Tab-separated table of C-alpha atoms in Angstrom:
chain	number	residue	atom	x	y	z
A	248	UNK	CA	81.118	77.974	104.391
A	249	UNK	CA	83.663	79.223	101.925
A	250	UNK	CA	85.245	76.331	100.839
A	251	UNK	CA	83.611	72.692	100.874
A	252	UNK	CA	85.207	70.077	103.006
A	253	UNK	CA	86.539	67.954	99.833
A	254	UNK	CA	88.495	70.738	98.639
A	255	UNK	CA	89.709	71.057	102.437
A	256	UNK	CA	90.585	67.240	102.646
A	257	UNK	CA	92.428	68.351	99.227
A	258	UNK	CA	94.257	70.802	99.979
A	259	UNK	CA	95.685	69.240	103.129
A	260	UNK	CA	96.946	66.535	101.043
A	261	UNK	CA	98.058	68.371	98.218
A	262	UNK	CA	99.974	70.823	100.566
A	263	UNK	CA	101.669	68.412	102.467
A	264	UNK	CA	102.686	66.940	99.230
A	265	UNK	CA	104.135	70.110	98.133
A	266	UNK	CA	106.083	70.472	101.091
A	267	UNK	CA	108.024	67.244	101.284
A	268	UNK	CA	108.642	67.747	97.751
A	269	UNK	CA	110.170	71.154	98.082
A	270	UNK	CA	111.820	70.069	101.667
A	271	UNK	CA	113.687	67.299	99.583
A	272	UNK	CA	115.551	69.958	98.004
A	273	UNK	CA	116.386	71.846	101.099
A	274	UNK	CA	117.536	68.775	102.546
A	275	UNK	CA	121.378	68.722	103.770
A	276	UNK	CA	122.034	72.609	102.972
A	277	UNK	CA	123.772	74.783	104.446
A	278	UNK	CA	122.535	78.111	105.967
A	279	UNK	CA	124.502	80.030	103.558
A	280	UNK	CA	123.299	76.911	100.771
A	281	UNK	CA	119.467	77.841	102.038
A	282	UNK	CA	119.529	81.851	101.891
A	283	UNK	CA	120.224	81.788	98.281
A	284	UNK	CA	118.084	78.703	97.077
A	285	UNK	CA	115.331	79.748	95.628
A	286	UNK	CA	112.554	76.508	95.271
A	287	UNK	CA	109.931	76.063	93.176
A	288	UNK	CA	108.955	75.780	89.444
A	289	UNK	CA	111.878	75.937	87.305
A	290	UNK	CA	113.498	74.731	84.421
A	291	UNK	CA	114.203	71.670	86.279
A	292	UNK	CA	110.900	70.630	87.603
A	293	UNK	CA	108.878	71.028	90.848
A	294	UNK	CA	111.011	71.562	93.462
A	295	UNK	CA	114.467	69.037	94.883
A	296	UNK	CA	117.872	68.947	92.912
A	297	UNK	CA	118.363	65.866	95.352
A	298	UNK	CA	115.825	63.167	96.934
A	299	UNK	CA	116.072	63.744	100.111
A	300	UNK	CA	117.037	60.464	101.162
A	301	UNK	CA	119.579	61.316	104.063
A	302	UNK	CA	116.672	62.828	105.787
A	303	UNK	CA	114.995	61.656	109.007
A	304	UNK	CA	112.066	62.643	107.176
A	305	UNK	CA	112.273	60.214	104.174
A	306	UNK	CA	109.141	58.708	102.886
A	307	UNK	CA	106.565	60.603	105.050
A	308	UNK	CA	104.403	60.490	102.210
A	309	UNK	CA	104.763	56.769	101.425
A	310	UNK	CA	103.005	57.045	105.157
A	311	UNK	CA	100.309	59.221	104.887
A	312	UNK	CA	99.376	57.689	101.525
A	313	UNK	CA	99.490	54.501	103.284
A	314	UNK	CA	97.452	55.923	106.824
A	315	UNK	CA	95.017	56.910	104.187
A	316	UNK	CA	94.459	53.293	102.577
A	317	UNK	CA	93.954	51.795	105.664
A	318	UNK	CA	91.514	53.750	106.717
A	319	UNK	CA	89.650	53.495	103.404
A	320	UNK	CA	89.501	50.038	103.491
A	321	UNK	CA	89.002	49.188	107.007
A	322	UNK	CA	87.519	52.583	108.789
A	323	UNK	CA	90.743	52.339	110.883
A	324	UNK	CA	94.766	52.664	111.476
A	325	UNK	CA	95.742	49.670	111.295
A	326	UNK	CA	99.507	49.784	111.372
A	327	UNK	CA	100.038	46.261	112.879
A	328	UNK	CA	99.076	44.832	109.539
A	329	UNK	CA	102.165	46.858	107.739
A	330	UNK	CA	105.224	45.106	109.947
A	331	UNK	CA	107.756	44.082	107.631
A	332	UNK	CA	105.396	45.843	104.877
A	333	UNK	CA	107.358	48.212	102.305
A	334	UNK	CA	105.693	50.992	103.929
A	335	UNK	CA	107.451	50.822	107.233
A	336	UNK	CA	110.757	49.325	106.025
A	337	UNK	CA	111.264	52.277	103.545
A	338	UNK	CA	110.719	54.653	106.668
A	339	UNK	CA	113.810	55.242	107.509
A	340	UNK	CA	113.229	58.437	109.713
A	341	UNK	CA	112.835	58.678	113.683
A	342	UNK	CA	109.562	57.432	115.347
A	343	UNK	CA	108.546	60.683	115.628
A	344	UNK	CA	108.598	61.671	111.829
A	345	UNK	CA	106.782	58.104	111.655
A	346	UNK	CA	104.101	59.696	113.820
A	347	UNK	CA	103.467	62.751	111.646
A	348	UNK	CA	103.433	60.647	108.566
A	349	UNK	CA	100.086	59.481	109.593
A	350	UNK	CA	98.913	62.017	111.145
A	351	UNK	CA	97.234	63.754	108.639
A	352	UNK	CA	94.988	60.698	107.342
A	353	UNK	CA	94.035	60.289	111.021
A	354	UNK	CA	93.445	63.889	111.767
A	355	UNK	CA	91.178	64.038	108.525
A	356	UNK	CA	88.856	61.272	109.440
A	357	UNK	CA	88.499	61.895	112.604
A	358	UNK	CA	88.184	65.913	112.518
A	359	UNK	CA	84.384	66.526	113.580
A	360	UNK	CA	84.832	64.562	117.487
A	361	UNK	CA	87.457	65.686	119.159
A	362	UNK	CA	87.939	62.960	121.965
A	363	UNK	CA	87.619	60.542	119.130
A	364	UNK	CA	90.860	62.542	117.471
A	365	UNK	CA	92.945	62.821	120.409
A	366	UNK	CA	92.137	59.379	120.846
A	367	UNK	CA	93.013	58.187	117.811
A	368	UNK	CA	96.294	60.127	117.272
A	369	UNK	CA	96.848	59.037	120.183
A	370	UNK	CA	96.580	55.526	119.531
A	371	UNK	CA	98.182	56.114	115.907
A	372	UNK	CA	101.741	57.740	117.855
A	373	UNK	CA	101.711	54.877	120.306
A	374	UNK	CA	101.615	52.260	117.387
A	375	UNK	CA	105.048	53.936	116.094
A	376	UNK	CA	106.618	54.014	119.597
A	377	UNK	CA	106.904	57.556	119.445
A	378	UNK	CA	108.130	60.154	122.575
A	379	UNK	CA	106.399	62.316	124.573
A	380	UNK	CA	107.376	65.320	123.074
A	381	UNK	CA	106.356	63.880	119.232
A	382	UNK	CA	103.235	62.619	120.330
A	383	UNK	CA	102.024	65.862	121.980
A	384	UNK	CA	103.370	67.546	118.471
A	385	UNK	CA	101.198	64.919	116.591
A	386	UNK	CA	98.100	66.018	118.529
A	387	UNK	CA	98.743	69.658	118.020
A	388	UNK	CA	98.721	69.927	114.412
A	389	UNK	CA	95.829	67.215	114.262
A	390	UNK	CA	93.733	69.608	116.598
A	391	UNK	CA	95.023	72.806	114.253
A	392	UNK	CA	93.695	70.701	111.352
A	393	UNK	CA	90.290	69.518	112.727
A	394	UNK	CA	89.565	73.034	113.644
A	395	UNK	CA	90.714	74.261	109.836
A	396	UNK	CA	88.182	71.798	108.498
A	397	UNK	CA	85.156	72.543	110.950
A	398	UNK	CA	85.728	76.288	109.825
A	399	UNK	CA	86.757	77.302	113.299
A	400	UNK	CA	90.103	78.116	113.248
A	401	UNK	CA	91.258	81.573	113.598
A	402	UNK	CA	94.775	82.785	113.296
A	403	UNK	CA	94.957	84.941	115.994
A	404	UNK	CA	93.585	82.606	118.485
A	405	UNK	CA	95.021	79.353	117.287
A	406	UNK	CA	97.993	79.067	119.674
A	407	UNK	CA	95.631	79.491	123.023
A	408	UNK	CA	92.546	77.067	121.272
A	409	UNK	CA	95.086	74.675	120.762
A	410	UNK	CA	97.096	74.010	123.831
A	411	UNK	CA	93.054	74.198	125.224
A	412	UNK	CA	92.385	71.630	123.132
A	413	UNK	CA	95.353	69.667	124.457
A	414	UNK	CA	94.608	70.393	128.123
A	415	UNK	CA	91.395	69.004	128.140
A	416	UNK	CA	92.550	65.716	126.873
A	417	UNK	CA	95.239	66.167	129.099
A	418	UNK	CA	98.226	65.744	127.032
A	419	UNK	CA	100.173	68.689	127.072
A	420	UNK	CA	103.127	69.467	129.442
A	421	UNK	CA	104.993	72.342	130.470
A	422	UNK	CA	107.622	72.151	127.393
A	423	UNK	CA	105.089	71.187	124.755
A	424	UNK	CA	102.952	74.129	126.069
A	425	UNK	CA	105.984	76.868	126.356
A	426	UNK	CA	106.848	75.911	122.866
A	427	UNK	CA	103.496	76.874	121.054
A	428	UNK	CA	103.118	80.410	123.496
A	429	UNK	CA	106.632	80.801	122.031
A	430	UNK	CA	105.445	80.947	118.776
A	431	UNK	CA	102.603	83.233	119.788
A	432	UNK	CA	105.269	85.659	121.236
A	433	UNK	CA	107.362	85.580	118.081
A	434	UNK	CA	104.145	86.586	115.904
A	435	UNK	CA	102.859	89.308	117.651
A	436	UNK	CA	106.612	90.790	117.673
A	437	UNK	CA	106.601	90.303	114.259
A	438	UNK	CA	110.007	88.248	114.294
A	439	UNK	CA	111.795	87.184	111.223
A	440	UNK	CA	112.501	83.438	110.100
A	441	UNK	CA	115.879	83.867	111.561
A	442	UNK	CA	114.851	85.155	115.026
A	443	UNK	CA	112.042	82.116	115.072
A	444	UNK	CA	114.305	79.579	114.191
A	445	UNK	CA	117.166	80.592	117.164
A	446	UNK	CA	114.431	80.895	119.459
A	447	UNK	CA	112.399	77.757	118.906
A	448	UNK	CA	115.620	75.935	118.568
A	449	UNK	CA	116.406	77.321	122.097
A	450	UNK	CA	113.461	76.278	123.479
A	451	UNK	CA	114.011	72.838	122.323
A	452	UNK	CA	117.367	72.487	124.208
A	453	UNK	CA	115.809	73.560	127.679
A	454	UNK	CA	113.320	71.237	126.758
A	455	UNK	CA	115.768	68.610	126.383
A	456	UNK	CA	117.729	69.180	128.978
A	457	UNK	CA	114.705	69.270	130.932
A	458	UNK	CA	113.286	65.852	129.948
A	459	UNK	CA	115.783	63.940	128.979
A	460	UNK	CA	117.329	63.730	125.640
A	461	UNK	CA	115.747	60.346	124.996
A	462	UNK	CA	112.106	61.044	126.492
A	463	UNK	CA	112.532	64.227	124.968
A	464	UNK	CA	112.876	63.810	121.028
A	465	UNK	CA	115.186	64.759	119.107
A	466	UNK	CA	115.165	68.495	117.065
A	467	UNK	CA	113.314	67.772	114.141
A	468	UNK	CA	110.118	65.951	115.510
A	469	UNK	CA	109.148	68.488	117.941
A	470	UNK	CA	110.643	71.890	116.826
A	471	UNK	CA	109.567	71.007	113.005
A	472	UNK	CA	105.925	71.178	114.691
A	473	UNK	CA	106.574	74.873	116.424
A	474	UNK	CA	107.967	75.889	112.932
A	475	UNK	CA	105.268	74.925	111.351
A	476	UNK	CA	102.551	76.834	113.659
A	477	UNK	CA	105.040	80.199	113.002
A	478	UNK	CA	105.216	79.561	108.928
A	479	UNK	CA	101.703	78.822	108.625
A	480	UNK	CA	100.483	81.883	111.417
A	481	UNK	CA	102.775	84.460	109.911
A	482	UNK	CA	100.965	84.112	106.430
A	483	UNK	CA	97.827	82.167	106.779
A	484	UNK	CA	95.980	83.342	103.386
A	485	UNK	CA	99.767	82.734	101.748
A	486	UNK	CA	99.724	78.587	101.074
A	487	UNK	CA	102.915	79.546	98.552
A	488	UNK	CA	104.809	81.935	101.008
A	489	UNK	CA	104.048	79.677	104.224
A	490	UNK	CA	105.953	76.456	102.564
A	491	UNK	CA	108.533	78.210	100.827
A	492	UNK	CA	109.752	80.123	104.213
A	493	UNK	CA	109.150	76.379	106.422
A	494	UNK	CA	111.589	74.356	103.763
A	495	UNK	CA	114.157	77.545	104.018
A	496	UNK	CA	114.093	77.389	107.589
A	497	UNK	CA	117.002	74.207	107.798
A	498	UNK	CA	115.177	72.345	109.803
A	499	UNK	CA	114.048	68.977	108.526
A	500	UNK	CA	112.482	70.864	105.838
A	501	UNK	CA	110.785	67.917	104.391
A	502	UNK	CA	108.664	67.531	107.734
A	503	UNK	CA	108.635	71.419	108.585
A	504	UNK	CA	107.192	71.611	104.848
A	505	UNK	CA	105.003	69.125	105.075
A	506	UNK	CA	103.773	70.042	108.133
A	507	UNK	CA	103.129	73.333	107.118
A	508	UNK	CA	101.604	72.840	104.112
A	509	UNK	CA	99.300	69.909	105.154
A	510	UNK	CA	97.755	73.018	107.626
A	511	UNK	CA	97.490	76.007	105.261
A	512	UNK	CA	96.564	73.379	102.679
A	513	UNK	CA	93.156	72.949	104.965
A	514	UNK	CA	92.966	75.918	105.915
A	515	UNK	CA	93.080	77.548	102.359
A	516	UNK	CA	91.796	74.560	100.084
A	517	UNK	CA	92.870	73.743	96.797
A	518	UNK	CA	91.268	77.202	95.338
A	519	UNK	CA	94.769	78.469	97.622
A	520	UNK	CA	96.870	76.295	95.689
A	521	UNK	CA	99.073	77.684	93.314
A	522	UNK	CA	98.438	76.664	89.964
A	523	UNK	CA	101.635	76.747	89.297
A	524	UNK	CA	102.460	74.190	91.976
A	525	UNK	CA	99.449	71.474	90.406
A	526	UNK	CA	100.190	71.598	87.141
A	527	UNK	CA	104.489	71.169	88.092
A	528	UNK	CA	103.063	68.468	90.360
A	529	UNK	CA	101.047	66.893	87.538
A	530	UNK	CA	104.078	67.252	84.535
A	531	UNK	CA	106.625	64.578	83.700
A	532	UNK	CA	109.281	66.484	85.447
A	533	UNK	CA	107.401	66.572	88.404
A	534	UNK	CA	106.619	63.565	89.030
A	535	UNK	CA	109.837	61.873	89.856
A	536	UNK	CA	109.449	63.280	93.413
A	537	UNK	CA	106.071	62.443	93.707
A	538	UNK	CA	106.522	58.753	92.777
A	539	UNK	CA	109.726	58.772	95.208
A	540	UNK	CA	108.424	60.197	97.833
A	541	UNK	CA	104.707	59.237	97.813
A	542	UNK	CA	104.530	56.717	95.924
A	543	UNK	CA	102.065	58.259	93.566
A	544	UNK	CA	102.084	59.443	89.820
A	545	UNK	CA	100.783	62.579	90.308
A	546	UNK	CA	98.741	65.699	91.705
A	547	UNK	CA	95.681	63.705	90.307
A	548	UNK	CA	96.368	60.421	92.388
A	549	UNK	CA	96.993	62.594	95.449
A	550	UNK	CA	93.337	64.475	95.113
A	551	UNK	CA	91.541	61.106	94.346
A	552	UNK	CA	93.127	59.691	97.493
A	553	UNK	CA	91.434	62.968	99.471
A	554	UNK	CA	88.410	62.472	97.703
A	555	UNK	CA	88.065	58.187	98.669
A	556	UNK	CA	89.174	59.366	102.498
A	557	UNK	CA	86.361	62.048	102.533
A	558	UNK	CA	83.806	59.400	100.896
A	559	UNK	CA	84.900	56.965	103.592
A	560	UNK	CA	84.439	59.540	106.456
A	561	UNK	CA	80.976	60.362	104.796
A	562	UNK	CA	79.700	57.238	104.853
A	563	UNK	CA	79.445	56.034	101.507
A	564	UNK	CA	79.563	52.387	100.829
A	565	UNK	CA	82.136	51.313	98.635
A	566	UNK	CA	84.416	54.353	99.273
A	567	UNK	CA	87.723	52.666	97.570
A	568	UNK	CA	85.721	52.433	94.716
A	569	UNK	CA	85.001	55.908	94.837
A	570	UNK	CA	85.788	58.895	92.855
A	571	UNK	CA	86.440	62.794	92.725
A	572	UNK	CA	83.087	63.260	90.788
A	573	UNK	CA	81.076	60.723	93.004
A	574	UNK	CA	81.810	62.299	96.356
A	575	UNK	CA	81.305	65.714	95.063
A	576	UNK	CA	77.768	64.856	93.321
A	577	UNK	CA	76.700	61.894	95.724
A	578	UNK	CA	74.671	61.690	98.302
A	579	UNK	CA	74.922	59.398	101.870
A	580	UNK	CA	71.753	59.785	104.109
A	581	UNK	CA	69.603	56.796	106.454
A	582	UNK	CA	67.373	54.468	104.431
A	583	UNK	CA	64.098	56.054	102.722
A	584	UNK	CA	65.244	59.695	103.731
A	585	UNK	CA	66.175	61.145	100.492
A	586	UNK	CA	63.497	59.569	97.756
A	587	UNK	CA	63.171	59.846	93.913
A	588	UNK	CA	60.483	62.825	93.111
């Protein structure tokens, strides 16, 4: 095992963080805006010159923080008990960006069955009323994710084990399923952000016109997911490089980079975090975004929120009550297994 599953729950958070972060600063550029912005650490803080708030995308954090707490407390999603909650109202984005908001929580705690994480995405996408098309993208990146965490995903096989993965649950379709072999075709040429951008966003048009344009989703909840297979694929070991290149593509670069780095956050851990990126995420002047857009004070909060979703998965009793330290040095076993020597 090279890195624990902790730092793996970790990472996905903290890389998905990073992402809609940096995406907020992307957000509403132009192409000629996006080929000279350069975002990261600077003078000015971690990442946006601008919140982000006209995006579709806005408070996908606020989401996933909240997906997480629920399943803390009560072992499940339960997104009936947030209507009218701030949670939901502050979402202002499409059904589908609603959908990936919590999927990451979901796809964490239920990673090691995966009928019970189809199921439950599932489940989680219907409770937002989201399409076809963002549904099947919800349950792609959750099975990318479930395999990062078991230790079984490979790069160069991730496209065909995933639309597998979706087969057998039977909840792929021919446009879902053209879209990720896409992205297989544009790695192995080698093709540049450019190329993968006009040809994913190509894609999505015959898929639209093929569907339906409301069955079908709009651009940003089902082409942000193909983008974020290519950015992640095309430099797996590179958490920084992956991110950087999804919130530069222009397309709803908060959920692209979210998206993104929620999956080479698990695949990498936090050891593949910059350090650069924690300790931005963790200063005064990075925290604005954080506390915006998640809802949290800082890198810290995000990693103690992993670390009481892993202890809830594990088993442990009190889990919201748990810390960082107590699910990396506790055990959970059955009664009179592990005894005192």
């Amino acid at each position: 095992m090279r890195y624990s599953l902790l730092s793996r729950f970790q990472g996905a958070f903290l890389g998905a963080a990073a992402g809609v972060v940096l995406g907020a600063g992307c957000q509403g550029r132009s192409k000629a805006q996006l080929q000279q912005l350069r975002p990261g650490v600077g003078g000015r803080g971690f990442g946006p010159d601008s919140s982000g708030r006209g995006s579709q995308a806005a408070d996908l954090g606020r989401l996933a923080v909240a997906g997480a707490e629920s399943l803390i407390q009560c072992g499940v999603l339960n997104v009936s008990g947030w209507d009218g909650s701030e949670e939901l109202s502050r979402a202002s984005g499409t059904v589908g960006a609603r959908a990936a908001g919590i999927c990451l929580p979901v796809a964490l705690f239920n990673h090691e069955n995966q009928e019970k994480l189809l199921s439950h995405l599932h489940g989680a996408a219907l409770s937002v009323r989201a399409s076809r098309a963002a549904s099947e993208g919800v349950l792609a990146v959750g099975c990318a994710l479930a395999m990062a965490l078991k230790e079984k995903l490979d790069p160069q096989t991730l496209i065909p084990q995933t639309i597998a993965c979706l087969e057998d649950a039977g909840a792929v379709n021919t446009a879902t399923a053209e879209q990720l072999v896409r992205v297989e075709s544009l790695l192995q040429l080698r093709a540049g952000l450019e190329m993968a951008v006009e040809q994913l966003g190509r894609g999505e048009a015959v898929a639209r016109a093929a569907v339906g344009r409301g069955a079908g989703g709009s651009w940003p909840e089902s082409a942000s997911v193909a983008l974020a297979f290519y950015c992640f694929l095309s430099t797996p070991e590179d958490i920084r490089l992956s991110v950087m290149r999804a919130v530069r593509a222009g397309v709803e670069p908060m959920l692209t980079g979210m998206l993104t780095g929620a999956l080479s956050g698990a695949y990498n851990s936090t050891a593949g975090m910059p350090a650069a990126w924690r300790v931005a995420l963790s200063l005064p002047a990075g925290t604005t975004s954080l506390r915006e857009l998640w809802g949290v004070a800082g890198a810290a909060e995000i990693l103690q929120l992993a670390a009481r979703l892993f202890a809830a998965w594990s088993g442990v009793y009190q889990p919201a009550e748990a810390g960082i330290e107590l699910c990396r040095w506790g055990a959970v076993a059955a009664p009179d297994l592990i005894r005192p020597r």
